[in-house]
mmCIF file of the C-alpha atoms, coordinates in Angstrom:
data_MODEL
# 
_entry.id   MODEL 
# 
loop_
_atom_site.group_PDB 
_atom_site.id 
_atom_site.type_symbol 
_atom_site.label_atom_id 
_atom_site.label_alt_id 
_atom_site.label_comp_id 
_atom_site.label_asym_id 
_atom_site.label_entity_id 
_atom_site.label_seq_id 
_atom_site.pdbx_PDB_ins_code 
_atom_site.Cartn_x 
_atom_site.Cartn_y 
_atom_site.Cartn_z 
_atom_site.occupancy 
_atom_site.B_iso_or_equiv 
_atom_site.pdbx_formal_charge 
_atom_site.auth_seq_id 
_atom_site.auth_comp_id 
_atom_site.auth_asym_id 
_atom_site.auth_atom_id 
_atom_site.pdbx_PDB_model_num 
ATOM 1   C CA . UNK A 1 1   ? -10.334 -21.797 13.760  1.00 0.00 ? 1   UNK A CA 1 
ATOM 2   C CA . UNK A 1 2   ? -10.216 -22.891 10.043  1.00 0.00 ? 2   UNK A CA 1 
ATOM 3   C CA . UNK A 1 3   ? -11.893 -20.937 7.230   1.00 0.00 ? 3   UNK A CA 1 
ATOM 4   C CA . UNK A 1 4   ? -14.618 -23.668 6.983   1.00 0.00 ? 4   UNK A CA 1 
ATOM 5   C CA . UNK A 1 5   ? -15.590 -22.989 10.614  1.00 0.00 ? 5   UNK A CA 1 
ATOM 6   C CA . UNK A 1 6   ? -16.123 -19.201 9.985   1.00 0.00 ? 6   UNK A CA 1 
ATOM 7   C CA . UNK A 1 7   ? -19.694 -17.986 9.595   1.00 0.00 ? 7   UNK A CA 1 
ATOM 8   C CA . UNK A 1 8   ? -20.117 -16.685 6.033   1.00 0.00 ? 8   UNK A CA 1 
ATOM 9   C CA . UNK A 1 9   ? -20.947 -13.236 7.259   1.00 0.00 ? 9   UNK A CA 1 
ATOM 10  C CA . UNK A 1 10  ? -17.851 -13.222 9.472   1.00 0.00 ? 10  UNK A CA 1 
ATOM 11  C CA . UNK A 1 11  ? -15.697 -14.293 6.488   1.00 0.00 ? 11  UNK A CA 1 
ATOM 12  C CA . UNK A 1 12  ? -17.259 -11.555 4.328   1.00 0.00 ? 12  UNK A CA 1 
ATOM 13  C CA . UNK A 1 13  ? -16.651 -8.883  6.932   1.00 0.00 ? 13  UNK A CA 1 
ATOM 14  C CA . UNK A 1 14  ? -13.050 -9.995  7.309   1.00 0.00 ? 14  UNK A CA 1 
ATOM 15  C CA . UNK A 1 15  ? -12.537 -9.924  3.553   1.00 0.00 ? 15  UNK A CA 1 
ATOM 16  C CA . UNK A 1 16  ? -14.036 -6.448  3.343   1.00 0.00 ? 16  UNK A CA 1 
ATOM 17  C CA . UNK A 1 17  ? -11.887 -5.122  6.197   1.00 0.00 ? 17  UNK A CA 1 
ATOM 18  C CA . UNK A 1 18  ? -8.753  -6.395  4.480   1.00 0.00 ? 18  UNK A CA 1 
ATOM 19  C CA . UNK A 1 19  ? -9.836  -5.003  1.079   1.00 0.00 ? 19  UNK A CA 1 
ATOM 20  C CA . UNK A 1 20  ? -10.437 -1.703  2.763   1.00 0.00 ? 20  UNK A CA 1 
ATOM 21  C CA . UNK A 1 21  ? -6.916  -1.642  4.171   1.00 0.00 ? 21  UNK A CA 1 
ATOM 22  C CA . UNK A 1 22  ? -5.464  -2.199  0.622   1.00 0.00 ? 22  UNK A CA 1 
ATOM 23  C CA . UNK A 1 23  ? -7.542  0.721   -0.725  1.00 0.00 ? 23  UNK A CA 1 
ATOM 24  C CA . UNK A 1 24  ? -6.824  2.949   2.267   1.00 0.00 ? 24  UNK A CA 1 
ATOM 25  C CA . UNK A 1 25  ? -3.062  2.358   1.890   1.00 0.00 ? 25  UNK A CA 1 
ATOM 26  C CA . UNK A 1 26  ? -3.215  3.741   -1.648  1.00 0.00 ? 26  UNK A CA 1 
ATOM 27  C CA . UNK A 1 27  ? -5.501  6.637   -0.704  1.00 0.00 ? 27  UNK A CA 1 
ATOM 28  C CA . UNK A 1 28  ? -3.247  7.798   2.121   1.00 0.00 ? 28  UNK A CA 1 
ATOM 29  C CA . UNK A 1 29  ? -0.151  7.701   -0.099  1.00 0.00 ? 29  UNK A CA 1 
ATOM 30  C CA . UNK A 1 30  ? -1.823  9.647   -2.919  1.00 0.00 ? 30  UNK A CA 1 
ATOM 31  C CA . UNK A 1 31  ? -4.337  11.925  -1.248  1.00 0.00 ? 31  UNK A CA 1 
ATOM 32  C CA . UNK A 1 32  ? -3.697  11.866  2.482   1.00 0.00 ? 32  UNK A CA 1 
ATOM 33  C CA . UNK A 1 33  ? -0.828  12.006  4.869   1.00 0.00 ? 33  UNK A CA 1 
ATOM 34  C CA . UNK A 1 34  ? 1.771   9.377   3.657   1.00 0.00 ? 34  UNK A CA 1 
ATOM 35  C CA . UNK A 1 35  ? 3.180   8.967   7.117   1.00 0.00 ? 35  UNK A CA 1 
ATOM 36  C CA . UNK A 1 36  ? -0.153  7.817   8.433   1.00 0.00 ? 36  UNK A CA 1 
ATOM 37  C CA . UNK A 1 37  ? 0.088   4.627   6.251   1.00 0.00 ? 37  UNK A CA 1 
ATOM 38  C CA . UNK A 1 38  ? 2.035   3.296   9.261   1.00 0.00 ? 38  UNK A CA 1 
ATOM 39  C CA . UNK A 1 39  ? -1.202  3.259   11.274  1.00 0.00 ? 39  UNK A CA 1 
ATOM 40  C CA . UNK A 1 40  ? -2.650  0.567   8.927   1.00 0.00 ? 40  UNK A CA 1 
ATOM 41  C CA . UNK A 1 41  ? 0.097   -1.851  10.059  1.00 0.00 ? 41  UNK A CA 1 
ATOM 42  C CA . UNK A 1 42  ? 0.458   -3.853  13.309  1.00 0.00 ? 42  UNK A CA 1 
ATOM 43  C CA . UNK A 1 43  ? 2.988   -2.364  15.719  1.00 0.00 ? 43  UNK A CA 1 
ATOM 44  C CA . UNK A 1 44  ? 5.591   -4.855  14.390  1.00 0.00 ? 44  UNK A CA 1 
ATOM 45  C CA . UNK A 1 45  ? 4.368   -4.598  10.783  1.00 0.00 ? 45  UNK A CA 1 
ATOM 46  C CA . UNK A 1 46  ? 6.798   -4.999  7.894   1.00 0.00 ? 46  UNK A CA 1 
ATOM 47  C CA . UNK A 1 47  ? 6.952   -3.515  4.342   1.00 0.00 ? 47  UNK A CA 1 
ATOM 48  C CA . UNK A 1 48  ? 9.366   -5.287  2.045   1.00 0.00 ? 48  UNK A CA 1 
ATOM 49  C CA . UNK A 1 49  ? 10.509  -4.807  -1.527  1.00 0.00 ? 49  UNK A CA 1 
ATOM 50  C CA . UNK A 1 50  ? 12.823  -7.684  -2.478  1.00 0.00 ? 50  UNK A CA 1 
ATOM 51  C CA . UNK A 1 51  ? 14.227  -5.723  -5.453  1.00 0.00 ? 51  UNK A CA 1 
ATOM 52  C CA . UNK A 1 52  ? 16.743  -3.472  -3.770  1.00 0.00 ? 52  UNK A CA 1 
ATOM 53  C CA . UNK A 1 53  ? 16.624  -5.351  -0.492  1.00 0.00 ? 53  UNK A CA 1 
ATOM 54  C CA . UNK A 1 54  ? 14.343  -2.830  1.208   1.00 0.00 ? 54  UNK A CA 1 
ATOM 55  C CA . UNK A 1 55  ? 12.744  -3.815  4.448   1.00 0.00 ? 55  UNK A CA 1 
ATOM 56  C CA . UNK A 1 56  ? 11.063  -1.413  6.852   1.00 0.00 ? 56  UNK A CA 1 
ATOM 57  C CA . UNK A 1 57  ? 9.959   -2.908  10.162  1.00 0.00 ? 57  UNK A CA 1 
ATOM 58  C CA . UNK A 1 58  ? 7.830   -1.408  12.925  1.00 0.00 ? 58  UNK A CA 1 
ATOM 59  C CA . UNK A 1 59  ? 5.251   1.375   12.932  1.00 0.00 ? 59  UNK A CA 1 
ATOM 60  C CA . UNK A 1 60  ? 7.659   4.175   13.795  1.00 0.00 ? 60  UNK A CA 1 
ATOM 61  C CA . UNK A 1 61  ? 10.115  3.154   11.071  1.00 0.00 ? 61  UNK A CA 1 
ATOM 62  C CA . UNK A 1 62  ? 7.238   2.848   8.586   1.00 0.00 ? 62  UNK A CA 1 
ATOM 63  C CA . UNK A 1 63  ? 5.997   6.331   9.586   1.00 0.00 ? 63  UNK A CA 1 
ATOM 64  C CA . UNK A 1 64  ? 9.408   7.768   8.918   1.00 0.00 ? 64  UNK A CA 1 
ATOM 65  C CA . UNK A 1 65  ? 9.776   5.886   5.687   1.00 0.00 ? 65  UNK A CA 1 
ATOM 66  C CA . UNK A 1 66  ? 6.426   6.811   4.142   1.00 0.00 ? 66  UNK A CA 1 
ATOM 67  C CA . UNK A 1 67  ? 6.511   10.345  5.674   1.00 0.00 ? 67  UNK A CA 1 
ATOM 68  C CA . UNK A 1 68  ? 9.778   11.064  3.931   1.00 0.00 ? 68  UNK A CA 1 
ATOM 69  C CA . UNK A 1 69  ? 8.264   11.113  0.470   1.00 0.00 ? 69  UNK A CA 1 
ATOM 70  C CA . UNK A 1 70  ? 9.095   14.337  -1.387  1.00 0.00 ? 70  UNK A CA 1 
ATOM 71  C CA . UNK A 1 71  ? 6.529   17.042  -0.722  1.00 0.00 ? 71  UNK A CA 1 
ATOM 72  C CA . UNK A 1 72  ? 6.400   17.881  -4.465  1.00 0.00 ? 72  UNK A CA 1 
ATOM 73  C CA . UNK A 1 73  ? 5.512   14.313  -5.489  1.00 0.00 ? 73  UNK A CA 1 
ATOM 74  C CA . UNK A 1 74  ? 2.252   13.800  -7.388  1.00 0.00 ? 74  UNK A CA 1 
ATOM 75  C CA . UNK A 1 75  ? 1.078   10.126  -7.492  1.00 0.00 ? 75  UNK A CA 1 
ATOM 76  C CA . UNK A 1 76  ? -1.967  8.135   -8.315  1.00 0.00 ? 76  UNK A CA 1 
ATOM 77  C CA . UNK A 1 77  ? -2.207  4.383   -7.856  1.00 0.00 ? 77  UNK A CA 1 
ATOM 78  C CA . UNK A 1 78  ? -4.677  2.176   -9.562  1.00 0.00 ? 78  UNK A CA 1 
ATOM 79  C CA . UNK A 1 79  ? -5.321  -0.893  -7.464  1.00 0.00 ? 79  UNK A CA 1 
ATOM 80  C CA . UNK A 1 80  ? -7.290  -3.882  -8.822  1.00 0.00 ? 80  UNK A CA 1 
ATOM 81  C CA . UNK A 1 81  ? -7.727  -7.694  -8.737  1.00 0.00 ? 81  UNK A CA 1 
ATOM 82  C CA . UNK A 1 82  ? -7.848  -7.769  -4.948  1.00 0.00 ? 82  UNK A CA 1 
ATOM 83  C CA . UNK A 1 83  ? -8.175  -11.371 -3.782  1.00 0.00 ? 83  UNK A CA 1 
ATOM 84  C CA . UNK A 1 84  ? -8.413  -11.855 -0.066  1.00 0.00 ? 84  UNK A CA 1 
ATOM 85  C CA . UNK A 1 85  ? -8.213  -15.316 1.515   1.00 0.00 ? 85  UNK A CA 1 
ATOM 86  C CA . UNK A 1 86  ? -9.372  -15.471 5.149   1.00 0.00 ? 86  UNK A CA 1 
ATOM 87  C CA . UNK A 1 87  ? -7.424  -18.239 6.882   1.00 0.00 ? 87  UNK A CA 1 
ATOM 88  C CA . UNK A 1 88  ? -8.987  -17.836 10.328  1.00 0.00 ? 88  UNK A CA 1 
ATOM 89  C CA . UNK A 1 89  ? -10.883 -15.386 12.477  1.00 0.00 ? 89  UNK A CA 1 
ATOM 90  C CA . UNK A 1 90  ? -7.648  -13.516 13.005  1.00 0.00 ? 90  UNK A CA 1 
ATOM 91  C CA . UNK A 1 91  ? -5.446  -14.146 9.904   1.00 0.00 ? 91  UNK A CA 1 
ATOM 92  C CA . UNK A 1 92  ? -5.809  -13.446 6.191   1.00 0.00 ? 92  UNK A CA 1 
ATOM 93  C CA . UNK A 1 93  ? -3.711  -13.027 3.061   1.00 0.00 ? 93  UNK A CA 1 
ATOM 94  C CA . UNK A 1 94  ? -4.248  -11.123 -0.149  1.00 0.00 ? 94  UNK A CA 1 
ATOM 95  C CA . UNK A 1 95  ? -2.796  -10.462 -3.567  1.00 0.00 ? 95  UNK A CA 1 
ATOM 96  C CA . UNK A 1 96  ? -3.638  -7.213  -5.399  1.00 0.00 ? 96  UNK A CA 1 
ATOM 97  C CA . UNK A 1 97  ? -2.311  -5.583  -8.528  1.00 0.00 ? 97  UNK A CA 1 
ATOM 98  C CA . UNK A 1 98  ? -1.319  -1.932  -8.988  1.00 0.00 ? 98  UNK A CA 1 
ATOM 99  C CA . UNK A 1 99  ? -0.088  0.663   -11.441 1.00 0.00 ? 99  UNK A CA 1 
ATOM 100 C CA . UNK A 1 100 ? 1.547   3.816   -10.111 1.00 0.00 ? 100 UNK A CA 1 
ATOM 101 C CA . UNK A 1 101 ? 1.581   7.100   -12.046 1.00 0.00 ? 101 UNK A CA 1 
ATOM 102 C CA . UNK A 1 102 ? 4.132   9.417   -10.322 1.00 0.00 ? 102 UNK A CA 1 
ATOM 103 C CA . UNK A 1 103 ? 6.179   12.566  -10.925 1.00 0.00 ? 103 UNK A CA 1 
ATOM 104 C CA . UNK A 1 104 ? 8.325   14.763  -8.662  1.00 0.00 ? 104 UNK A CA 1 
ATOM 105 C CA . UNK A 1 105 ? 8.568   18.513  -9.065  1.00 0.00 ? 105 UNK A CA 1 
ATOM 106 C CA . UNK A 1 106 ? 4.747   19.012  -9.145  1.00 0.00 ? 106 UNK A CA 1 
ATOM 107 C CA . UNK A 1 107 ? 3.559   22.499  -8.336  1.00 0.00 ? 107 UNK A CA 1 
ATOM 108 C CA . UNK A 1 108 ? 0.055   22.851  -9.751  1.00 0.00 ? 108 UNK A CA 1 
ATOM 109 C CA . UNK A 1 109 ? -2.360  21.975  -12.565 1.00 0.00 ? 109 UNK A CA 1 
ATOM 110 C CA . UNK A 1 110 ? -2.638  18.978  -14.884 1.00 0.00 ? 110 UNK A CA 1 
ATOM 111 C CA . UNK A 1 111 ? 0.387   16.934  -15.883 1.00 0.00 ? 111 UNK A CA 1 
ATOM 112 C CA . UNK A 1 112 ? 0.488   15.372  -19.403 1.00 0.00 ? 112 UNK A CA 1 
ATOM 113 C CA . UNK A 1 113 ? -0.245  11.619  -19.188 1.00 0.00 ? 113 UNK A CA 1 
ATOM 114 C CA . UNK A 1 114 ? 2.683   9.179   -19.258 1.00 0.00 ? 114 UNK A CA 1 
ATOM 115 C CA . UNK A 1 115 ? 3.137   5.509   -18.801 1.00 0.00 ? 115 UNK A CA 1 
ATOM 116 C CA . UNK A 1 116 ? 3.023   4.246   -15.185 1.00 0.00 ? 116 UNK A CA 1 
ATOM 117 C CA . UNK A 1 117 ? 6.258   4.518   -13.251 1.00 0.00 ? 117 UNK A CA 1 
ATOM 118 C CA . UNK A 1 118 ? 5.610   1.015   -11.737 1.00 0.00 ? 118 UNK A CA 1 
ATOM 119 C CA . UNK A 1 119 ? 3.283   -1.911  -12.366 1.00 0.00 ? 119 UNK A CA 1 
ATOM 120 C CA . UNK A 1 120 ? 3.261   -4.832  -9.997  1.00 0.00 ? 120 UNK A CA 1 
ATOM 121 C CA . UNK A 1 121 ? 1.489   -6.567  -7.200  1.00 0.00 ? 121 UNK A CA 1 
ATOM 122 C CA . UNK A 1 122 ? 1.335   -6.723  -3.448  1.00 0.00 ? 122 UNK A CA 1 
ATOM 123 C CA . UNK A 1 123 ? 1.383   -9.867  -1.370  1.00 0.00 ? 123 UNK A CA 1 
ATOM 124 C CA . UNK A 1 124 ? -0.153  -8.986  2.021   1.00 0.00 ? 124 UNK A CA 1 
ATOM 125 C CA . UNK A 1 125 ? -0.603  -10.783 5.329   1.00 0.00 ? 125 UNK A CA 1 
ATOM 126 C CA . UNK A 1 126 ? -3.231  -9.403  7.669   1.00 0.00 ? 126 UNK A CA 1 
ATOM 127 C CA . UNK A 1 127 ? -3.737  -9.951  11.437  1.00 0.00 ? 127 UNK A CA 1 
ATOM 128 C CA . UNK A 1 128 ? -6.731  -9.096  13.530  1.00 0.00 ? 128 UNK A CA 1 
ATOM 129 C CA . UNK A 1 129 ? -5.792  -7.425  16.766  1.00 0.00 ? 129 UNK A CA 1 
ATOM 130 C CA . UNK A 1 130 ? -8.734  -7.256  19.212  1.00 0.00 ? 130 UNK A CA 1 
ATOM 131 C CA . UNK A 1 131 ? -11.575 -6.189  16.871  1.00 0.00 ? 131 UNK A CA 1 
ATOM 132 C CA . UNK A 1 132 ? -9.435  -4.430  14.166  1.00 0.00 ? 132 UNK A CA 1 
ATOM 133 C CA . UNK A 1 133 ? -7.665  -5.822  11.046  1.00 0.00 ? 133 UNK A CA 1 
ATOM 134 C CA . UNK A 1 134 ? -4.195  -4.566  10.255  1.00 0.00 ? 134 UNK A CA 1 
ATOM 135 C CA . UNK A 1 135 ? -1.540  -5.230  7.634   1.00 0.00 ? 135 UNK A CA 1 
ATOM 136 C CA . UNK A 1 136 ? 1.137   -7.371  9.287   1.00 0.00 ? 136 UNK A CA 1 
ATOM 137 C CA . UNK A 1 137 ? 3.392   -7.690  6.198   1.00 0.00 ? 137 UNK A CA 1 
ATOM 138 C CA . UNK A 1 138 ? 3.331   -6.221  2.709   1.00 0.00 ? 138 UNK A CA 1 
ATOM 139 C CA . UNK A 1 139 ? 5.685   -7.389  -0.002  1.00 0.00 ? 139 UNK A CA 1 
ATOM 140 C CA . UNK A 1 140 ? 5.842   -5.205  -3.143  1.00 0.00 ? 140 UNK A CA 1 
ATOM 141 C CA . UNK A 1 141 ? 6.758   -7.058  -6.348  1.00 0.00 ? 141 UNK A CA 1 
ATOM 142 C CA . UNK A 1 142 ? 7.588   -4.865  -9.366  1.00 0.00 ? 142 UNK A CA 1 
ATOM 143 C CA . UNK A 1 143 ? 8.130   -6.705  -12.674 1.00 0.00 ? 143 UNK A CA 1 
ATOM 144 C CA . UNK A 1 144 ? 7.779   -3.343  -14.448 1.00 0.00 ? 144 UNK A CA 1 
ATOM 145 C CA . UNK A 1 145 ? 9.415   -0.290  -12.906 1.00 0.00 ? 145 UNK A CA 1 
ATOM 146 C CA . UNK A 1 146 ? 11.406  2.811   -13.665 1.00 0.00 ? 146 UNK A CA 1 
ATOM 147 C CA . UNK A 1 147 ? 12.660  6.022   -12.128 1.00 0.00 ? 147 UNK A CA 1 
ATOM 148 C CA . UNK A 1 148 ? 10.357  8.788   -11.029 1.00 0.00 ? 148 UNK A CA 1 
ATOM 149 C CA . UNK A 1 149 ? 10.263  11.607  -13.593 1.00 0.00 ? 149 UNK A CA 1 
ATOM 150 C CA . UNK A 1 150 ? 11.172  15.034  -12.321 1.00 0.00 ? 150 UNK A CA 1 
ATOM 151 C CA . UNK A 1 151 ? 9.047   17.771  -13.992 1.00 0.00 ? 151 UNK A CA 1 
ATOM 152 C CA . UNK A 1 152 ? 11.022  20.659  -15.387 1.00 0.00 ? 152 UNK A CA 1 
ATOM 153 C CA . UNK A 1 153 ? 9.731   24.181  -14.984 1.00 0.00 ? 153 UNK A CA 1 
ATOM 154 C CA . UNK A 1 154 ? 11.016  26.563  -17.688 1.00 0.00 ? 154 UNK A CA 1 
ATOM 155 C CA . UNK A 1 155 ? 10.356  29.655  -15.484 1.00 0.00 ? 155 UNK A CA 1 
ATOM 156 C CA . UNK A 1 156 ? 12.594  28.309  -12.722 1.00 0.00 ? 156 UNK A CA 1 
ATOM 157 C CA . UNK A 1 157 ? 16.407  28.840  -12.908 1.00 0.00 ? 157 UNK A CA 1 
# 
């Protein structure tokens, strides 16, 4: 089924479902259980980062990867410019931009502001399985990136 054949409401609902996956991905990494990000992917889903040749394939591998984030990591991602293209009743793509603010060694309180650790965009492929949309593939492209800063605590030795 081509995009033209989709009912406008059906197309709008598909776009919104895919947008929600993009936003939910960020929320789970920053405020939820990072390992649960894997549940947003198809069982054979893939996350890739061409810089560094990272590729994680399959829900269980994704769960281990995202679940292995340091427990003392504080991060907030700003996601914007989400453009979803519905290709059919069961397939869509999207591009979205993000900036990641991130530190390790966080214990409590407010951290002085810094520049983002990363600024880039995602290129996503979505697939509808039965009645639910999932990420099938996410490529992370980072034209601006750096190391994660580790906070120092003067009272620790």
